[in-house]
Coordinates of C-alpha atoms in Angstrom, one line a residue:
Chain A
M1 CA 139.4 39.0 63.9
G2 CA 142.4 40.5 62.7
L3 CA 141.1 42.9 59.9
E4 CA 139.2 45.0 62.5
R5 CA 142.2 45.1 65.3
Y6 CA 143.9 46.6 62.4
L7 CA 142.0 49.5 60.9
D8 CA 141.9 50.8 64.9
L9 CA 145.3 52.4 64.7
L10 CA 145.3 52.3 60.6
S11 CA 143.6 55.3 60.9
Q12 CA 144.8 58.4 61.2
T13 CA 142.8 60.4 62.9
C14 CA 142.6 57.6 65.8
R15 CA 145.7 58.2 66.2
S16 CA 145.8 61.6 66.5
I17 CA 142.9 61.7 68.7
Y18 CA 144.4 58.3 70.7
I19 CA 148.5 60.0 71.1
F20 CA 146.5 63.4 72.2
A21 CA 144.7 61.5 75.7
R22 CA 147.3 59.7 76.2
S23 CA 149.8 62.2 76.4
N24 CA 147.5 64.2 78.6
N25 CA 146.0 61.6 80.5
I26 CA 142.8 61.8 79.5
P27 CA 140.6 58.7 80.5
F28 CA 139.8 57.0 77.4
E29 CA 138.5 54.0 76.1
F30 CA 138.6 52.9 72.7
K31 CA 135.7 51.2 71.1
H32 CA 136.5 48.8 68.2
V33 CA 134.8 49.1 65.4
E34 CA 134.9 46.8 62.2
L35 CA 134.8 49.3 60.0
F36 CA 134.6 47.6 56.7
K37 CA 132.5 44.6 57.6
E38 CA 129.7 46.6 59.8
S39 CA 129.3 49.1 56.7
V40 CA 129.0 46.2 54.0
L41 CA 126.8 43.5 56.1
G42 CA 125.0 46.5 57.4
K43 CA 125.4 45.6 60.8
K44 CA 125.2 48.3 63.6
P45 CA 128.4 49.4 65.4
A46 CA 129.2 48.7 69.3
A47 CA 126.5 50.7 71.0
G48 CA 128.0 52.7 73.5
S49 CA 128.6 51.3 77.3
G50 CA 127.1 54.7 78.9
A51 CA 130.5 55.5 80.7
E52 CA 130.5 58.8 82.0
Q53 CA 134.2 58.8 80.6
P54 CA 134.2 60.1 76.6
H55 CA 135.0 56.9 74.4
A56 CA 136.2 57.4 70.4
G57 CA 136.4 54.2 67.8
P58 CA 138.4 54.8 64.5
S59 CA 136.5 57.9 62.3
S60 CA 135.1 56.6 58.4
R61 CA 137.2 59.5 56.8
E62 CA 139.0 57.4 55.0
G63 CA 137.9 57.8 51.2
A64 CA 137.1 61.9 52.4
G65 CA 133.1 60.9 52.1
K66 CA 133.3 59.5 48.6
V67 CA 132.8 56.2 49.5
S68 CA 129.6 55.5 50.9
L69 CA 129.5 52.0 51.9
L70 CA 132.1 53.4 55.0
K71 CA 128.9 54.9 57.1
K72 CA 129.9 57.6 59.6
V73 CA 130.4 56.1 63.1
P74 CA 130.0 57.9 66.0
A75 CA 133.6 59.2 66.8
L76 CA 133.6 60.4 70.3
K77 CA 130.6 59.5 73.2
D78 CA 130.5 61.1 76.1
G79 CA 127.5 60.2 77.7
D80 CA 124.4 62.0 75.5
F81 CA 126.8 63.6 73.7
T82 CA 128.3 62.2 70.1
L83 CA 131.0 63.9 68.4
E84 CA 133.1 63.6 64.5
E85 CA 135.3 65.4 62.7
C86 CA 139.3 64.7 64.2
T87 CA 139.4 68.7 64.5
A88 CA 136.1 68.8 66.6
I89 CA 137.1 65.5 69.2
L90 CA 140.4 67.6 69.4
L91 CA 139.4 70.6 70.3
Y92 CA 136.7 69.1 72.7
L93 CA 139.0 67.1 74.4
S94 CA 141.6 69.9 75.3
R95 CA 138.8 72.5 76.3
K96 CA 137.1 69.5 78.5
Y97 CA 140.5 68.4 80.5
N98 CA 142.3 72.0 80.3
T99 CA 145.4 70.2 78.6
P100 CA 148.4 72.2 78.7
D101 CA 148.5 76.3 76.6
H102 CA 151.1 74.7 74.2
W103 CA 148.4 72.3 72.5
Y104 CA 145.9 75.0 71.3
P105 CA 147.3 78.2 72.2
A106 CA 145.4 81.4 74.0
D107 CA 147.6 84.0 72.2
I108 CA 145.0 84.9 69.7
Q109 CA 147.8 84.8 66.5
K110 CA 149.0 82.1 67.5
R111 CA 146.1 80.3 68.0
A112 CA 145.0 81.5 65.0
Q113 CA 148.0 79.9 63.2
V114 CA 147.2 76.5 64.7
D115 CA 143.5 77.1 63.4
E116 CA 144.9 77.8 60.0
Y117 CA 146.8 74.8 59.5
L118 CA 143.5 72.9 60.7
S119 CA 141.5 74.1 57.9
W120 CA 144.5 74.0 55.3
H121 CA 145.1 70.1 55.8
H122 CA 142.6 68.7 54.8
A123 CA 142.4 69.3 51.1
N124 CA 145.8 69.2 51.0
I125 CA 148.3 66.9 52.8
R126 CA 145.0 65.0 53.4
A127 CA 143.8 65.1 50.3
S128 CA 146.7 63.4 49.1
A129 CA 148.5 61.3 52.0
P130 CA 146.3 58.9 52.9
K131 CA 145.7 57.4 49.2
T132 CA 149.5 55.8 49.1
M133 CA 148.0 53.6 51.5
W134 CA 145.0 53.1 49.2
I135 CA 146.8 52.7 46.3
K136 CA 149.7 50.4 47.4
V137 CA 148.0 48.2 50.0
L138 CA 144.0 48.2 50.7
I139 CA 142.6 48.3 47.6
P140 CA 145.0 45.4 46.0
L141 CA 144.3 43.2 49.2
F142 CA 140.6 43.4 48.2
T143 CA 140.5 43.5 44.4
G144 CA 143.7 41.7 44.0
Q145 CA 145.7 43.1 41.7
P146 CA 148.2 46.1 42.0
L147 CA 147.2 49.2 40.9
P148 CA 149.2 50.7 37.6
S149 CA 152.2 52.8 39.2
Q150 CA 151.3 56.0 37.4
K151 CA 148.2 56.0 39.7
L152 CA 151.0 56.4 43.2
Q153 CA 153.5 58.5 41.2
E154 CA 150.3 61.6 40.8
V155 CA 149.7 60.9 44.2
M156 CA 153.3 61.4 45.5
E157 CA 153.3 64.3 43.1
G158 CA 150.0 66.1 44.6
L159 CA 151.8 64.5 48.3
S160 CA 155.3 67.0 47.4
S161 CA 153.7 69.5 46.3
S162 CA 151.6 70.0 49.3
L163 CA 154.6 68.6 51.4
K164 CA 156.7 71.9 49.3
Q165 CA 153.9 74.5 51.2
F166 CA 153.9 72.8 54.3
E167 CA 157.5 73.3 55.0
E168 CA 158.0 76.7 53.2
R169 CA 154.8 78.4 54.7
F170 CA 154.1 76.4 57.9
L171 CA 156.9 75.1 59.4
Q172 CA 159.4 77.2 58.1
D173 CA 162.6 78.4 60.5
K174 CA 160.5 77.1 63.4
A175 CA 160.5 73.9 65.7
F176 CA 157.2 73.6 65.5
I177 CA 154.5 74.9 63.4
V178 CA 153.6 77.8 65.9
G179 CA 156.6 78.4 67.3
S180 CA 159.0 76.5 69.8
Q181 CA 156.2 74.0 71.2
I182 CA 154.3 71.3 69.9
S183 CA 150.7 72.4 69.0
L184 CA 147.3 70.5 67.8
A185 CA 148.7 71.0 64.1
D186 CA 152.1 69.7 64.6
L187 CA 150.0 66.1 66.4
V188 CA 147.4 66.4 63.2
A189 CA 150.7 66.6 60.7
I190 CA 152.5 63.6 61.6
V191 CA 150.4 61.4 61.7
E192 CA 149.1 62.0 58.5
L193 CA 152.4 62.3 56.9
M194 CA 153.2 59.2 59.0
Q195 CA 150.8 57.0 56.1
P196 CA 152.8 56.9 53.1
V197 CA 156.0 55.8 55.3
G198 CA 154.4 53.1 56.4
V199 CA 153.8 52.1 53.4
G200 CA 157.4 52.3 51.9
C201 CA 156.6 56.0 50.2
D202 CA 159.3 57.8 52.9
I203 CA 158.8 61.3 52.8
F204 CA 161.2 62.0 54.9
E205 CA 163.7 61.0 52.9
D206 CA 164.8 63.4 51.0
R207 CA 163.6 66.4 53.1
P208 CA 166.2 67.0 56.6
R209 CA 163.9 70.2 58.0
L210 CA 161.0 68.3 57.9
R211 CA 163.2 65.0 59.1
R212 CA 164.4 67.0 61.9
W213 CA 160.2 68.3 63.0
R214 CA 159.7 65.1 63.2
R215 CA 161.8 64.1 65.7
R216 CA 160.8 66.5 67.7
V217 CA 157.3 65.5 67.5
E218 CA 158.2 62.1 68.5
D219 CA 160.1 63.7 71.3
A220 CA 157.4 66.2 72.5
V221 CA 155.2 62.8 72.9
G222 CA 157.7 60.6 73.7
K223 CA 159.3 58.2 72.0
E224 CA 157.0 55.3 73.3
L225 CA 153.6 56.7 72.5
F226 CA 154.3 57.6 68.9
F227 CA 155.6 54.2 67.9
Q228 CA 153.1 52.3 69.8
A229 CA 150.7 54.6 68.1
H230 CA 152.0 53.7 65.1
E231 CA 153.3 50.4 65.4
M232 CA 150.0 49.4 63.0
I233 CA 150.9 51.5 60.1
L234 CA 154.2 50.5 60.0
N235 CA 153.6 46.8 60.0
I236 CA 151.2 47.0 57.0
K237 CA 153.0 44.5 55.7
E238 CA 151.4 41.8 57.5
L239 CA 147.7 43.3 56.9
S240 CA 149.2 42.6 52.8
S241 CA 148.7 38.7 53.3
M242 CA 145.0 38.5 55.2
Q243 CA 143.0 36.6 54.2
I244 CA 139.6 38.8 53.2
D245 CA 136.2 36.6 53.2
P246 CA 135.8 36.4 49.5
E247 CA 132.1 37.4 50.2
L248 CA 133.4 41.1 51.2
K249 CA 136.0 41.6 48.5
E250 CA 133.6 41.2 45.9
Q251 CA 131.1 43.7 47.3
L252 CA 133.9 46.4 48.1
A253 CA 136.4 45.7 45.5
P254 CA 134.2 48.2 42.5
V255 CA 133.6 50.5 45.3
L256 CA 137.1 51.0 46.3
M257 CA 138.2 51.3 42.4
K258 CA 135.8 53.8 41.9
M259 CA 137.3 55.7 45.4
L260 CA 140.3 56.5 42.9
K261 CA 138.8 58.7 41.0
Chain B
M1 CA 148.4 100.2 59.5
G2 CA 144.6 98.3 60.2
L3 CA 142.9 95.5 59.9
E4 CA 142.5 94.6 56.1
L5 CA 140.9 91.5 54.2
Y6 CA 141.8 90.1 50.9
L7 CA 138.8 89.4 48.9
D8 CA 136.8 87.7 45.7
L9 CA 133.1 87.7 46.8
L10 CA 132.7 85.4 43.8
S11 CA 134.7 83.1 46.6
Q12 CA 132.2 81.1 49.4
P13 CA 134.5 82.2 52.5
C14 CA 135.2 85.2 51.1
R15 CA 131.4 86.3 51.0
A16 CA 131.0 84.5 54.6
V17 CA 134.2 86.9 55.9
Y18 CA 132.7 89.8 54.0
I19 CA 129.4 89.3 56.0
F20 CA 130.9 88.2 59.5
A21 CA 133.0 91.6 59.7
R22 CA 130.4 93.6 57.8
T23 CA 127.2 92.5 60.4
N24 CA 129.6 93.1 63.6
N25 CA 130.9 96.5 62.5
I26 CA 134.7 95.2 62.2
P27 CA 136.3 98.3 60.9
F28 CA 138.9 96.8 57.5
E29 CA 139.9 97.8 54.4
F30 CA 138.4 95.9 51.5
K31 CA 141.2 94.7 49.3
R32 CA 140.0 93.5 45.9
V33 CA 141.8 90.6 44.4
D34 CA 139.6 89.2 40.8
L35 CA 140.6 85.1 40.9
R36 CA 139.2 85.5 36.8
K37 CA 142.1 87.5 36.1
G38 CA 144.3 85.4 38.5
Q39 CA 145.3 88.6 41.2
H40 CA 145.5 86.1 43.5
R41 CA 149.2 84.2 41.6
T42 CA 150.8 88.2 41.5
E43 CA 154.0 88.7 43.2
E44 CA 152.6 91.2 45.1
F45 CA 149.6 88.8 47.2
Q46 CA 151.9 86.1 47.6
K47 CA 153.5 88.7 49.5
V48 CA 150.4 88.8 51.7
N49 CA 149.6 85.2 51.1
M50 CA 151.7 82.3 50.1
L51 CA 149.7 80.0 49.4
M52 CA 147.7 81.9 47.1
T53 CA 144.1 82.0 48.5
V54 CA 141.6 84.4 49.7
P55 CA 140.0 85.6 51.4
A56 CA 143.8 86.4 53.8
L57 CA 144.2 89.2 56.2
K58 CA 147.2 91.0 57.2
E59 CA 147.5 93.3 60.4
D60 CA 150.4 95.1 60.5
S61 CA 153.0 92.0 59.7
F62 CA 150.3 89.3 61.1
T63 CA 148.7 87.8 58.2
L64 CA 146.4 84.7 57.6
A65 CA 144.9 82.4 55.5
E66 CA 142.2 79.8 55.9
S67 CA 138.7 81.8 56.9
I68 CA 137.8 79.4 59.4
A69 CA 140.8 80.9 61.0
I70 CA 140.6 84.2 60.1
L71 CA 136.3 84.2 61.0
L72 CA 137.6 82.3 65.1
Y73 CA 140.4 85.4 65.1
L74 CA 137.9 88.0 64.7
A75 CA 136.1 86.8 66.9
R76 CA 137.5 86.7 69.3
K77 CA 140.2 89.9 68.5
F78 CA 136.6 91.7 68.2
K79 CA 134.5 89.8 70.9
T80 CA 131.8 89.3 69.0
P81 CA 128.4 87.9 70.6
D82 CA 129.2 84.7 72.1
H83 CA 126.9 82.8 69.7
W84 CA 128.4 83.1 66.4
Y85 CA 131.1 80.8 68.3
P86 CA 129.3 79.7 71.7
A87 CA 131.6 79.3 75.2
E88 CA 129.7 76.4 75.8
L89 CA 131.7 73.4 75.1
Q90 CA 129.2 71.2 73.5
K91 CA 128.1 73.6 71.4
R92 CA 131.7 74.8 70.7
A93 CA 132.2 71.4 69.3
R94 CA 129.0 71.4 67.1
V95 CA 130.4 74.5 65.4
D96 CA 134.2 72.6 64.9
E97 CA 132.1 70.2 63.4
Y98 CA 130.6 71.1 60.8
L99 CA 133.3 73.5 59.7
S100 CA 135.3 71.0 59.6
W101 CA 133.5 68.2 57.8
Q102 CA 132.7 71.0 54.7
H103 CA 135.6 71.0 53.4
T104 CA 135.7 67.7 51.5
T105 CA 132.3 68.1 51.3
I106 CA 130.2 70.7 50.7
R107 CA 133.0 73.0 49.1
M108 CA 134.0 71.1 47.2
K109 CA 130.8 69.7 45.9
A110 CA 129.4 73.7 44.9
G111 CA 133.2 75.0 44.0
T112 CA 133.9 71.7 41.3
M113 CA 130.1 72.4 40.0
L114 CA 131.1 76.3 39.5
I115 CA 134.7 75.0 37.4
H116 CA 132.7 73.0 34.9
K117 CA 130.0 74.6 34.5
M118 CA 131.4 77.9 34.1
L119 CA 135.5 78.1 34.0
L120 CA 136.2 75.3 32.0
P121 CA 133.4 75.9 28.8
V122 CA 135.5 79.2 28.6
I123 CA 138.6 76.9 28.2
T124 CA 137.4 74.1 25.9
G125 CA 134.9 76.6 23.8
K126 CA 132.5 73.3 24.8
P127 CA 130.2 73.3 27.0
V128 CA 129.7 70.7 29.8
P129 CA 128.4 67.5 28.7
A130 CA 124.9 66.6 30.2
E131 CA 126.5 63.5 32.0
K132 CA 129.0 65.4 33.6
M133 CA 126.5 68.0 35.1
Q134 CA 124.0 64.8 36.0
S135 CA 127.1 63.6 37.9
L136 CA 128.0 67.0 39.5
T137 CA 124.4 67.5 41.2
E138 CA 124.1 64.2 42.0
E139 CA 126.9 64.2 44.5
L140 CA 126.2 67.8 45.7
N141 CA 122.7 66.8 46.5
V142 CA 123.8 63.6 48.9
V143 CA 126.0 66.1 50.4
L144 CA 123.0 68.4 51.1
N145 CA 121.1 65.5 52.1
Q146 CA 124.5 64.9 54.6
F147 CA 123.8 68.3 56.0
E148 CA 120.1 68.8 56.4
Q149 CA 119.8 65.0 58.4
K150 CA 123.1 65.4 60.4
F151 CA 123.6 69.1 60.7
L152 CA 120.5 70.7 61.0
Q153 CA 118.5 68.1 61.7
D154 CA 115.4 69.9 63.5
K155 CA 116.9 72.2 64.7
P156 CA 116.6 75.9 64.0
F157 CA 120.3 76.8 63.2
I158 CA 123.2 74.1 63.2
A159 CA 124.8 74.6 66.8
G160 CA 120.8 75.1 68.1
T161 CA 118.8 78.3 68.4
E162 CA 121.2 80.8 67.2
V163 CA 123.2 81.0 64.4
S164 CA 126.8 80.8 64.3
L165 CA 129.7 80.7 62.2
A166 CA 128.9 77.1 60.8
D167 CA 125.8 78.4 59.5
L168 CA 127.5 81.2 57.7
L169 CA 130.0 79.4 55.6
A170 CA 127.6 76.6 55.8
L171 CA 124.7 79.1 54.0
E172 CA 127.2 80.8 51.5
E173 CA 128.9 77.6 50.4
I174 CA 125.2 76.4 49.2
M175 CA 124.0 79.3 47.4
Q176 CA 127.5 78.7 45.7
S177 CA 125.8 76.0 42.7
L178 CA 122.9 79.8 41.6
I179 CA 125.9 81.1 40.8
V180 CA 125.5 78.5 37.3
G181 CA 121.4 78.8 37.7
H182 CA 121.5 75.2 39.9
D183 CA 119.2 76.3 43.0
P184 CA 120.5 73.9 46.0
F185 CA 117.0 74.9 47.8
E186 CA 114.2 74.3 45.3
G187 CA 112.3 70.7 46.7
R188 CA 114.5 71.3 50.1
P189 CA 111.7 73.3 52.3
K190 CA 113.7 72.2 55.5
L191 CA 116.6 73.9 53.6
A192 CA 115.0 76.9 52.4
A193 CA 113.8 77.9 55.8
W194 CA 117.2 77.8 57.2
R195 CA 117.9 80.3 54.8
K196 CA 116.0 82.8 55.5
R197 CA 116.4 81.9 59.1
V198 CA 120.0 82.8 58.6
E199 CA 119.7 86.2 56.4
G200 CA 117.4 87.4 58.8
A201 CA 119.9 86.6 61.7
V202 CA 122.9 88.6 59.6
G203 CA 120.6 91.6 57.6
Q204 CA 118.8 90.8 54.3
Q205 CA 120.1 93.9 52.7
L206 CA 124.0 93.1 54.2
C207 CA 123.4 89.8 52.0
Q208 CA 122.1 91.0 49.1
E209 CA 125.4 93.6 48.8
A210 CA 127.9 90.3 49.8
R211 CA 126.2 88.1 46.8
E212 CA 126.2 91.2 44.1
V213 CA 129.3 90.0 42.0
M214 CA 128.1 86.2 43.0
L215 CA 124.8 86.3 41.0
N216 CA 126.0 88.7 38.7
P217 CA 128.9 87.5 37.5
S218 CA 129.3 88.8 33.9
N219 CA 129.8 85.7 32.2
P220 CA 134.0 85.7 31.4
S221 CA 135.0 85.6 28.4
A222 CA 137.9 84.2 26.5
D223 CA 140.3 87.1 27.2
Q224 CA 139.4 88.1 30.8
I225 CA 140.6 84.8 32.3
T226 CA 144.8 85.4 31.9
P227 CA 146.6 82.5 29.8
E228 CA 148.3 81.8 33.0
M229 CA 144.8 80.0 34.4
V230 CA 143.9 78.6 32.2
E231 CA 147.0 76.5 32.2
L232 CA 145.8 75.4 35.6
L233 CA 142.3 74.7 35.2
K234 CA 143.6 72.9 32.6
K235 CA 145.9 71.4 34.1
K236 CA 143.4 70.3 36.8
Y237 CA 140.0 69.6 35.7
L238 CA 140.9 68.0 31.8
K239 CA 142.6 65.1 32.8

């Protein structure tokens, strides 16, 4: 079904892992997980095929744990070892596959700066950016009603404030967060910031410094890979015209509304 | 200039950093930052950390925020024993997993409870409504269940047989609700047993010392909280 497919790369955490793995030629098998259907209708996620290579599906970070309906599914499976949490997965892959130093520099001060960003990100950028998609597309899709513009404004204000700190404290006048080369910090930040772009809240528009940083990240990762990973989020409008099963709508609507409180 | 750690021991991540540094005999200068007095928002402190948060680290011209970053930095710089952040890939990943998950779960829920029960009443002059307290308690219970079922399971510690940074941070976060009289260990024998193990590994006396402020917070009075802080708290929590 269309919806499940779209949800794979709709997830920011999934995109960062996807881009990182592809960029480093890490053998990677995508398991499509039907986030909404399986949680609501109680189906189990597709069992791991026992592949020797690690594989990952989208995590269920949407809603940051507030929505109990989004069951945690194994985000990475490597033999018997399963791992969730985007940061943990990225670090695991970088170590297991000995990726180039710049992703997570050996120099302890630079490394600390990556850690610092990855930590701060959760309660700041990640707290507001994803909500734009929920407010503008997903919740109206499931409830059949648009949300009052005030809701979006609140979220954008929060996001603006985080972006200010991002520019002044983390990016400053450097090419990338930790200096002259891209790291996991930049990757995690960019996928999150593309979420509002996909739903028409272009946060790069009035922020030239941020825009230039984005271009550098795209180049560092490879424009083709970057846009491939973001194809779905940039065409999210297609999702708005999808037919959702009425039963699913009914079950999800109240939970989704609660999510926004 | 040596290592400076900017801390308010009322804060969970600050306690974790303090305990970690002390238990590993890492030499540092303790710089107190009183959150209730808004000292984290002063111009002086912003030079150390413009994010205006504690804990913060300063070493010559190098400054660092975020407890996870600080804990890892200290572990690497002072080459602390392996079990704190195991070199073994999968064990290390377990620690990373917890450290990532806690932000929006245990940290958030216990912290919110504190704000509502301790600080807001001072500002509004009214106690927290019983309904609100109940819903906060329920939310905390949900994440504590997740912690026990997913992170602890039947292991002595999160990463396996030895204490790690994950346990240290988790314990201080879970303890936080004690400040407002909510005992998270009540009715949770597994959690209580894990707590004993962590405190045993780190040292009971050190834990007590770190928690002196939090267990005797001396109920704040309105004049102890700066007007700026009052406005901020109102804006954030009283919508």
